[in-house]
mmCIF file of C-alpha atoms in Angstrom:
data_model
loop_
_atom_site.group_PDB
_atom_site.id
_atom_site.type_symbol
_atom_site.label_atom_id
_atom_site.label_comp_id
_atom_site.label_asym_id
_atom_site.label_seq_id
_atom_site.Cartn_x
_atom_site.Cartn_y
_atom_site.Cartn_z
ATOM 1 C CA MET A 1 109.141 82.065 135.855
ATOM 2 C CA THR A 2 106.988 85.063 134.920
ATOM 3 C CA GLN A 3 105.571 85.495 131.477
ATOM 4 C CA PRO A 4 107.058 88.551 129.643
ATOM 5 C CA ASP A 5 104.642 91.437 129.125
ATOM 6 C CA PRO A 6 103.447 91.248 125.472
ATOM 7 C CA GLU A 7 103.191 95.034 125.255
ATOM 8 C CA ARG A 8 106.807 95.479 126.338
ATOM 9 C CA GLN A 9 107.822 92.711 123.936
ATOM 10 C CA LEU A 10 106.016 94.473 121.099
ATOM 11 C CA GLU A 11 107.650 97.795 121.976
ATOM 12 C CA ARG A 12 111.116 96.247 122.076
ATOM 13 C CA TYR A 13 110.533 94.375 118.809
ATOM 14 C CA VAL A 14 109.336 97.451 116.908
ATOM 15 C CA ASP A 15 112.059 99.626 118.425
ATOM 16 C CA ARG A 16 114.786 97.187 117.399
ATOM 17 C CA LEU A 17 113.258 96.791 113.958
ATOM 18 C CA LEU A 18 112.964 100.527 113.270
ATOM 19 C CA ARG A 19 116.344 101.487 114.690
ATOM 20 C CA GLN A 20 117.988 98.988 112.351
ATOM 21 C CA GLN A 21 116.438 100.770 109.377
ATOM 22 C CA PRO A 22 119.029 102.448 107.165
ATOM 23 C CA LEU A 23 118.531 106.025 105.978
ATOM 24 C CA ARG A 24 116.668 106.353 102.732
ATOM 25 C CA GLN A 25 118.549 107.732 99.788
ATOM 26 C CA ALA A 26 117.667 111.314 98.919
ATOM 27 C CA PRO A 27 116.783 111.970 95.269
ATOM 28 C CA PRO A 28 119.994 112.606 93.300
ATOM 29 C CA ASP A 29 118.791 115.956 92.031
ATOM 30 C CA LEU A 30 118.096 117.370 95.511
ATOM 31 C CA SER A 31 121.347 119.330 95.737
ATOM 32 C CA MET A 32 120.808 120.757 92.262
ATOM 33 C CA ARG A 33 117.301 121.808 93.226
ATOM 34 C CA VAL A 34 118.578 123.531 96.359
ATOM 35 C CA LEU A 35 121.312 125.354 94.465
ATOM 36 C CA SER A 36 118.970 126.555 91.749
ATOM 37 C CA ALA A 37 116.440 127.693 94.382
ATOM 38 C CA LEU A 38 119.217 129.633 96.128
ATOM 39 C CA GLU A 39 120.255 131.214 92.832
ATOM 40 C CA ARG A 40 116.668 132.224 92.096
ATOM 41 C CA LYS A 41 116.387 133.674 95.583
ATOM 42 C CA ALA A 42 119.627 135.629 95.212
ATOM 43 C CA ALA A 43 118.524 137.025 91.853
ATOM 44 C CA ARG A 44 115.261 138.349 93.307
ATOM 45 C CA PRO A 45 114.997 142.146 93.774
ATOM 46 C CA TRP A 46 115.191 143.220 97.428
ATOM 47 C CA TRP A 47 111.553 144.309 97.691
ATOM 48 C CA GLN A 48 110.369 140.796 96.935
ATOM 49 C CA GLY A 49 112.255 139.424 99.926
ATOM 50 C CA SER A 50 111.063 139.440 103.545
ATOM 51 C CA PHE A 51 110.855 142.793 105.364
ATOM 52 C CA ALA A 52 113.786 141.775 107.622
ATOM 53 C CA GLU A 53 116.025 141.507 104.547
ATOM 54 C CA TRP A 54 115.174 144.958 103.190
ATOM 55 C CA PRO A 55 117.869 147.684 103.325
ATOM 56 C CA THR A 56 117.655 149.877 106.428
ATOM 57 C CA TRP A 57 116.711 153.030 104.469
ATOM 58 C CA ALA A 58 113.856 151.172 102.747
ATOM 59 C CA ARG A 59 112.523 149.887 106.076
ATOM 60 C CA LEU A 60 112.650 153.407 107.565
ATOM 61 C CA VAL A 61 110.854 154.917 104.558
ATOM 62 C CA PHE A 62 108.245 152.149 104.711
ATOM 63 C CA VAL A 63 107.574 152.697 108.421
ATOM 64 C CA LEU A 64 107.294 156.496 108.009
ATOM 65 C CA ALA A 65 105.002 156.104 105.015
ATOM 66 C CA SER A 66 102.811 153.670 106.959
ATOM 67 C CA ILE A 67 102.481 156.146 109.810
ATOM 68 C CA LEU A 68 101.523 158.933 107.404
ATOM 69 C CA VAL A 69 98.962 156.733 105.665
ATOM 70 C CA GLY A 70 97.534 155.734 109.063
ATOM 71 C CA VAL A 71 97.169 159.369 110.180
ATOM 72 C CA PHE A 72 95.615 160.284 106.847
ATOM 73 C CA ALA A 73 93.193 157.354 107.036
ATOM 74 C CA VAL A 74 92.085 158.267 110.560
ATOM 75 C CA ASP A 75 91.521 161.821 109.414
ATOM 76 C CA ILE A 76 89.449 160.742 106.440
ATOM 77 C CA ALA A 77 87.546 158.190 108.503
ATOM 78 C CA SER A 78 86.513 160.729 111.119
ATOM 79 C CA GLY A 79 85.073 162.933 108.350
ATOM 80 C CA VAL A 80 83.177 159.977 106.911
ATOM 81 C CA VAL A 81 81.813 159.012 110.347
ATOM 82 C CA ASP A 82 80.463 162.519 110.854
ATOM 83 C CA ALA A 83 78.740 162.394 107.467
ATOM 84 C CA VAL A 84 77.309 158.943 108.061
ATOM 85 C CA ASP A 85 76.194 159.681 111.598
ATOM 86 C CA SER A 86 73.311 161.848 110.418
ATOM 87 C CA ARG A 87 72.023 159.034 108.198
ATOM 88 C CA TRP A 88 72.643 156.318 110.754
ATOM 89 C CA SER A 89 69.301 156.694 112.539
ATOM 90 C CA SER A 90 67.340 156.182 109.279
ATOM 91 C CA THR A 91 69.476 153.092 108.420
ATOM 92 C CA TRP A 92 68.775 151.681 111.899
ATOM 93 C CA ASN A 93 65.053 152.226 111.437
ATOM 94 C CA ARG A 94 65.143 150.404 108.088
ATOM 95 C CA GLY A 95 67.039 147.453 109.622
ATOM 96 C CA HIS A 96 64.589 147.249 112.511
ATOM 97 C CA ALA A 97 61.666 147.233 110.103
ATOM 98 C CA LEU A 98 63.271 144.378 108.137
ATOM 99 C CA TRP A 99 63.742 142.347 111.322
ATOM 100 C CA LEU A 100 60.100 142.880 112.314
ATOM 101 C CA ALA A 101 58.938 141.818 108.827
ATOM 102 C CA ALA A 102 61.051 138.636 108.948
ATOM 103 C CA ARG A 103 59.718 137.794 112.403
ATOM 104 C CA SER A 104 56.100 138.267 111.459
ATOM 105 C CA THR A 105 56.601 136.203 108.273
ATOM 106 C CA LEU A 106 58.055 133.339 110.324
ATOM 107 C CA SER A 107 55.256 133.436 112.869
ATOM 108 C CA ALA A 108 52.645 133.470 110.070
ATOM 109 C CA MET A 109 54.352 130.445 108.481
ATOM 110 C CA THR A 110 54.271 128.466 111.729
ATOM 111 C CA GLN A 111 50.548 129.184 112.012
ATOM 112 C CA VAL A 112 49.703 128.303 108.415
ATOM 113 C CA VAL A 113 52.067 125.356 107.764
ATOM 114 C CA PRO A 114 51.258 122.241 109.853
ATOM 115 C CA GLY A 115 53.876 121.302 112.455
ATOM 116 C CA GLU A 116 54.497 117.852 110.871
ATOM 117 C CA TRP A 117 55.503 119.493 107.613
ATOM 118 C CA LEU A 118 58.037 121.611 109.425
ATOM 119 C CA TYR A 119 59.516 118.527 111.147
ATOM 120 C CA ILE A 120 59.662 116.675 107.818
ATOM 121 C CA GLY A 121 61.393 119.669 106.265
ATOM 122 C CA VAL A 122 63.991 119.754 109.033
ATOM 123 C CA ILE A 123 64.602 115.975 108.601
ATOM 124 C CA VAL A 124 64.953 116.321 104.803
ATOM 125 C CA VAL A 125 67.434 119.188 105.195
ATOM 126 C CA GLY A 126 69.393 117.143 107.775
ATOM 127 C CA ALA A 127 69.449 114.108 105.476
ATOM 128 C CA LEU A 128 70.678 116.223 102.555
ATOM 129 C CA TYR A 129 73.361 117.695 104.757
ATOM 130 C CA ALA A 130 74.521 114.202 105.822
ATOM 131 C CA ALA A 131 74.477 113.064 102.184
ATOM 132 C CA PHE A 132 76.616 116.040 101.258
ATOM 133 C CA PHE A 133 79.242 114.975 103.836
ATOM 134 C CA ALA A 134 79.097 111.348 102.720
ATOM 135 C CA VAL A 135 79.646 112.306 99.084
ATOM 136 C CA SER A 136 82.470 114.653 100.070
ATOM 137 C CA ALA A 137 84.167 111.949 102.145
ATOM 138 C CA ALA A 138 83.859 109.411 99.333
ATOM 139 C CA ALA A 139 85.253 111.929 96.840
ATOM 140 C CA TYR A 140 88.136 112.733 99.179
ATOM 141 C CA ARG A 141 89.054 109.077 99.618
ATOM 142 C CA LEU A 142 88.761 108.418 95.903
ATOM 143 C CA LEU A 143 90.530 111.483 94.583
ATOM 144 C CA VAL A 144 92.982 112.563 97.313
ATOM 145 C CA GLN A 145 93.902 109.546 99.449
ATOM 146 C CA ASN A 146 94.305 107.163 96.526
ATOM 147 C CA ARG A 147 96.491 109.680 94.709
ATOM 148 C CA GLN A 148 98.686 109.982 97.810
ATOM 149 C CA VAL A 149 99.105 106.235 98.060
ATOM 150 C CA ARG A 150 100.119 106.092 94.394
ATOM 151 C CA THR A 151 102.693 108.879 94.841
ATOM 152 C CA MET B 1 125.014 119.063 102.068
ATOM 153 C CA ARG B 2 125.698 115.629 100.570
ATOM 154 C CA THR B 3 126.639 114.413 104.050
ATOM 155 C CA TYR B 4 123.240 115.219 105.479
ATOM 156 C CA GLN B 5 120.836 115.006 102.559
ATOM 157 C CA ASP B 6 119.833 111.389 103.245
ATOM 158 C CA LEU B 7 119.254 112.194 106.921
ATOM 159 C CA VAL B 8 117.091 115.207 106.150
ATOM 160 C CA PHE B 9 115.148 113.483 103.388
ATOM 161 C CA THR B 10 114.529 110.361 105.457
ATOM 162 C CA THR B 11 113.342 112.366 108.462
ATOM 163 C CA ALA B 12 110.845 114.263 106.296
ATOM 164 C CA ALA B 13 109.736 111.220 104.306
ATOM 165 C CA ARG B 14 108.933 109.209 107.407
ATOM 166 C CA ILE B 15 106.833 111.989 108.872
ATOM 167 C CA VAL B 16 104.897 113.113 105.806
ATOM 168 C CA ALA B 17 104.861 109.683 104.070
ATOM 169 C CA ASN B 18 105.123 111.294 100.654
ATOM 170 C CA ASP B 19 108.408 111.481 98.711
ATOM 171 C CA ALA B 20 107.546 114.566 96.654
ATOM 172 C CA GLN B 21 106.566 116.518 99.764
ATOM 173 C CA ALA B 22 109.621 115.227 101.615
ATOM 174 C CA GLU B 23 111.819 116.482 98.790
ATOM 175 C CA ASP B 24 110.220 119.936 99.011
ATOM 176 C CA ILE B 25 110.741 119.976 102.760
ATOM 177 C CA ALA B 26 114.375 118.850 102.416
ATOM 178 C CA GLN B 27 114.940 121.676 99.922
ATOM 179 C CA GLU B 28 113.458 124.175 102.391
ATOM 180 C CA VAL B 29 115.658 122.815 105.181
ATOM 181 C CA PHE B 30 118.839 123.270 103.155
ATOM 182 C CA ILE B 31 117.818 126.771 102.084
ATOM 183 C CA LYS B 32 117.417 127.649 105.776
ATOM 184 C CA ALA B 33 120.795 126.007 106.405
ATOM 185 C CA TYR B 34 122.421 128.208 103.774
ATOM 186 C CA GLU B 35 120.864 131.269 105.382
ATOM 187 C CA ASN B 36 122.532 130.194 108.660
ATOM 188 C CA PHE B 37 125.690 129.007 106.981
ATOM 189 C CA ALA B 38 128.027 131.168 109.081
ATOM 190 C CA SER B 39 126.918 129.596 112.341
ATOM 191 C CA LEU B 40 126.517 126.075 110.991
ATOM 192 C CA ARG B 41 129.718 125.791 108.955
ATOM 193 C CA ASP B 42 131.979 124.662 111.789
ATOM 194 C CA SER B 43 129.305 123.545 114.209
ATOM 195 C CA PRO B 44 129.570 119.959 115.428
ATOM 196 C CA THR B 45 125.796 119.975 115.932
ATOM 197 C CA ALA B 46 124.941 120.836 112.326
ATOM 198 C CA GLY B 47 123.416 117.384 111.783
ATOM 199 C CA GLY B 48 121.202 117.789 114.844
ATOM 200 C CA TRP B 49 120.146 121.263 113.743
ATOM 201 C CA LEU B 50 119.220 120.013 110.265
ATOM 202 C CA ARG B 51 117.306 117.080 111.686
ATOM 203 C CA THR B 52 115.373 119.290 114.109
ATOM 204 C CA VAL B 53 114.456 121.765 111.365
ATOM 205 C CA ALA B 54 113.439 118.891 109.074
ATOM 206 C CA ARG B 55 111.296 117.396 111.822
ATOM 207 C CA ASN B 56 109.609 120.703 112.671
ATOM 208 C CA LEU B 57 108.888 121.621 109.055
ATOM 209 C CA SER B 58 107.555 118.131 108.332
ATOM 210 C CA LEU B 59 105.348 118.200 111.407
ATOM 211 C CA ASN B 60 104.032 121.632 110.488
ATOM 212 C CA HIS B 61 103.230 120.299 107.045
ATOM 213 C CA ALA B 62 101.589 117.143 108.371
ATOM 214 C CA MET B 63 99.611 119.030 111.000
ATOM 215 C CA ARG B 64 98.360 121.631 108.534
ATOM 216 C CA TYR B 65 97.236 118.898 106.194
ATOM 217 C CA ARG B 66 95.785 116.915 109.073
ATOM 218 C CA LYS B 67 93.708 119.857 110.320
ATOM 219 C CA ARG B 68 92.347 120.413 106.866
ATOM 220 C CA TRP B 69 91.272 116.837 106.315
ATOM 221 C CA ARG B 70 90.956 115.528 109.860
ATOM 222 C CA PHE B 71 87.205 115.026 109.592
ATOM 223 C CA PHE B 72 87.339 112.934 106.462
ATOM 224 C CA SER B 73 90.490 111.005 107.151
ATOM 225 C CA GLU B 74 89.358 110.036 110.642
ATOM 226 C CA MET B 75 85.939 108.867 109.486
ATOM 227 C CA SER B 76 87.577 105.635 108.489
ATOM 228 C CA GLY B 77 87.281 102.908 111.091
ATOM 229 C CA ALA B 78 90.175 100.960 109.635
ATOM 230 C CA ASP B 79 92.463 101.700 112.545
ATOM 231 C CA GLU B 80 89.907 100.807 115.152
ATOM 232 C CA ASP B 81 90.642 97.164 114.669
ATOM 233 C CA ASP B 82 91.766 94.712 117.286
ATOM 234 C CA ASP B 83 95.156 95.039 118.838
ATOM 235 C CA THR B 84 95.393 91.612 120.316
ATOM 236 C CA SER B 85 97.104 89.721 117.600
ATOM 237 C CA PHE B 86 100.722 90.516 118.417
ATOM 238 C CA GLU B 87 100.812 87.505 120.709
ATOM 239 C CA ALA B 88 99.621 85.497 117.721
ATOM 240 C CA THR B 89 102.373 87.109 115.674
ATOM 241 C CA LEU B 90 104.910 86.108 118.326
ATOM 242 C CA SER B 91 103.904 82.551 118.664
ATOM 243 C CA GLY B 92 101.441 81.737 116.019
ATOM 244 C CA GLU B 93 101.114 80.570 112.542
ATOM 245 C CA GLN B 94 102.333 82.906 109.884
ATOM 246 C CA SER B 95 102.212 82.220 106.224
ATOM 247 C CA PRO B 96 105.054 84.264 104.840
ATOM 248 C CA VAL B 97 104.281 85.641 101.418
ATOM 249 C CA ALA B 98 107.961 85.462 100.548
ATOM 250 C CA ASP B 99 111.364 85.410 102.162
ATOM 251 C CA VAL B 100 112.987 88.789 101.867
ATOM 252 C CA SER B 101 116.574 89.968 101.696
ATOM 253 C CA ASP B 102 117.939 92.793 103.879
ATOM 254 C CA VAL B 103 117.410 95.439 101.223
ATOM 255 C CA GLN B 104 113.944 94.182 100.428
ATOM 256 C CA ARG B 105 113.185 93.984 104.127
ATOM 257 C CA SER B 106 114.106 97.640 104.652
ATOM 258 C CA ARG B 107 111.923 98.584 101.733
ATOM 259 C CA VAL B 108 109.015 96.527 103.013
ATOM 260 C CA ILE B 109 109.315 98.093 106.467
ATOM 261 C CA GLU B 110 109.291 101.614 104.959
ATOM 262 C CA GLU B 111 106.251 100.740 102.850
ATOM 263 C CA VAL B 112 104.350 99.210 105.739
ATOM 264 C CA LEU B 113 105.203 102.241 107.870
ATOM 265 C CA ARG B 114 104.006 104.577 105.155
ATOM 266 C CA ALA B 115 100.729 102.670 104.846
ATOM 267 C CA LEU B 116 99.811 103.329 108.500
ATOM 268 C CA PRO B 117 97.173 106.014 109.044
ATOM 269 C CA ASP B 118 98.641 109.451 109.838
ATOM 270 C CA LYS B 119 97.419 109.473 113.408
ATOM 271 C CA GLN B 120 99.278 106.201 114.102
ATOM 272 C CA ARG B 121 102.358 106.766 111.961
ATOM 273 C CA LEU B 122 103.174 110.231 113.265
ATOM 274 C CA PRO B 123 103.459 109.333 116.971
ATOM 275 C CA LEU B 124 105.209 106.052 116.126
ATOM 276 C CA VAL B 125 107.857 107.796 114.006
ATOM 277 C CA LEU B 126 108.365 110.520 116.596
ATOM 278 C CA PHE B 127 108.795 107.947 119.376
ATOM 279 C CA HIS B 128 111.041 105.439 117.677
ATOM 280 C CA PHE B 129 113.004 107.526 115.185
ATOM 281 C CA GLU B 130 112.996 110.975 116.763
ATOM 282 C CA ASP B 131 113.401 109.840 120.358
ATOM 283 C CA MET B 132 110.569 112.019 121.618
ATOM 284 C CA SER B 133 108.767 111.056 124.849
ATOM 285 C CA TYR B 134 105.025 110.347 124.984
ATOM 286 C CA GLU B 135 104.513 113.721 126.707
ATOM 287 C CA GLU B 136 106.465 115.635 124.060
ATOM 288 C CA ILE B 137 104.548 113.881 121.274
ATOM 289 C CA ALA B 138 101.189 114.651 122.907
ATOM 290 C CA GLN B 139 102.147 118.295 123.266
ATOM 291 C CA ARG B 140 103.479 118.593 119.711
ATOM 292 C CA LEU B 141 100.496 116.885 118.105
ATOM 293 C CA GLY B 142 97.969 118.625 120.368
ATOM 294 C CA VAL B 143 96.336 115.410 121.577
ATOM 295 C CA SER B 144 95.998 113.728 124.955
ATOM 296 C CA LEU B 145 98.700 111.557 126.444
ATOM 297 C CA ALA B 146 96.317 108.600 126.545
ATOM 298 C CA LYS B 147 95.567 108.962 122.839
ATOM 299 C CA VAL B 148 99.262 109.026 121.987
ATOM 300 C CA LYS B 149 99.820 105.800 123.939
ATOM 301 C CA VAL B 150 96.873 104.062 122.329
ATOM 302 C CA ASP B 151 97.800 105.217 118.815
ATOM 303 C CA ILE B 152 101.417 104.079 119.230
ATOM 304 C CA HIS B 153 100.324 100.729 120.588
ATOM 305 C CA ARG B 154 97.930 100.235 117.691
ATOM 306 C CA ALA B 155 100.594 101.324 115.231
ATOM 307 C CA ARG B 156 103.091 98.795 116.613
ATOM 308 C CA ALA B 157 100.523 96.007 116.529
ATOM 309 C CA GLN B 158 99.504 96.891 112.968
ATOM 310 C CA LEU B 159 103.154 97.107 111.901
ATOM 311 C CA ALA B 160 103.932 93.706 113.407
ATOM 312 C CA ARG B 161 100.887 92.134 111.750
ATOM 313 C CA SER B 162 101.641 93.629 108.347
ATOM 314 C CA LEU B 163 105.300 92.630 108.518
ATOM 315 C CA ALA B 164 104.401 89.091 109.523
ATOM 316 C CA GLN B 165 102.651 88.778 106.172
ATOM 317 C CA TYR B 166 106.056 89.337 104.542
ATOM 318 C CA GLY B 167 107.736 86.794 106.761
ATOM 319 C CA ILE B 168 109.313 89.452 108.999
ATOM 320 C CA THR B 169 108.751 88.227 112.519
ATOM 321 C CA PRO B 170 110.302 88.933 115.921
ATOM 322 C CA ASP B 171 112.453 85.788 115.627
ATOM 323 C CA GLU B 172 113.839 87.006 112.339
ATOM 324 C CA VAL B 173 114.972 90.364 113.687
ATOM 325 C CA THR B 174 118.372 90.138 115.296
ATOM 326 C CA SER B 175 119.710 92.354 118.030
ATOM 327 C CA PRO B 176 122.104 95.043 116.875
#
């Protein structure tokens, strides 16, 4: 006689156990909550509802107004782009100069500061980063998970 | 609504494992039902519709929450424990904490189920209560098929172990 597969046995056991579970009782005030939420929803003005529930005339006006605003915005934007275009080259030059300054500062630092110090700095920053995650995880478990278990 | 409120609430509560959130989800389900009242009023499948909406809303809720906290909640190694002790549960020595009545037993099972980690409870509930296949569960939860199978197996083993502590063992569960 072959030995029954423990995994199948476990599956059958849990399945039987869970399927025998009765439904849980909903809170008695659930229907009242639903009705009052529906009343609140019905009392809301139409513009606070979803776009699909707006009256047809309001949807049409909204779409037309959006098109007008879009056209107007494109018109304004093209004017602004023209105005900015003339200044763009000077802005680019300034940005490029900043990049060169940052690069030369970094290269000077690597020449002046010993390599070991840089490695130590990277390790310290990494350790601080890991500590930050550890503290966050501990705080999450303490403040969020425990509260969920209690509720 | 009274006919289905227990069904909807239970479906949500088992997925999100939090009564207050389950109540909010049940409320949302019934509001959607009222919006579709014309088509649902005489429908023989209204119960199925409500259950499906409850399941989807609950899963959306659980997945949103899970994504937000996945890193922290999965740092715990608590669910990486052994999964070999079901055979011990079947045959071995248990020391029941107390004998439990049917009502108490149902409550204990719900509590033990709720105490499982999300990543084990969700697939277990979807498989055994919602009749979803492993493939459907993997697709819905966005994880691999192998992970679903492992998580469900671990969840069953953990459930059996925890229940054994309350004196609920395979011998004690009768066939329907």
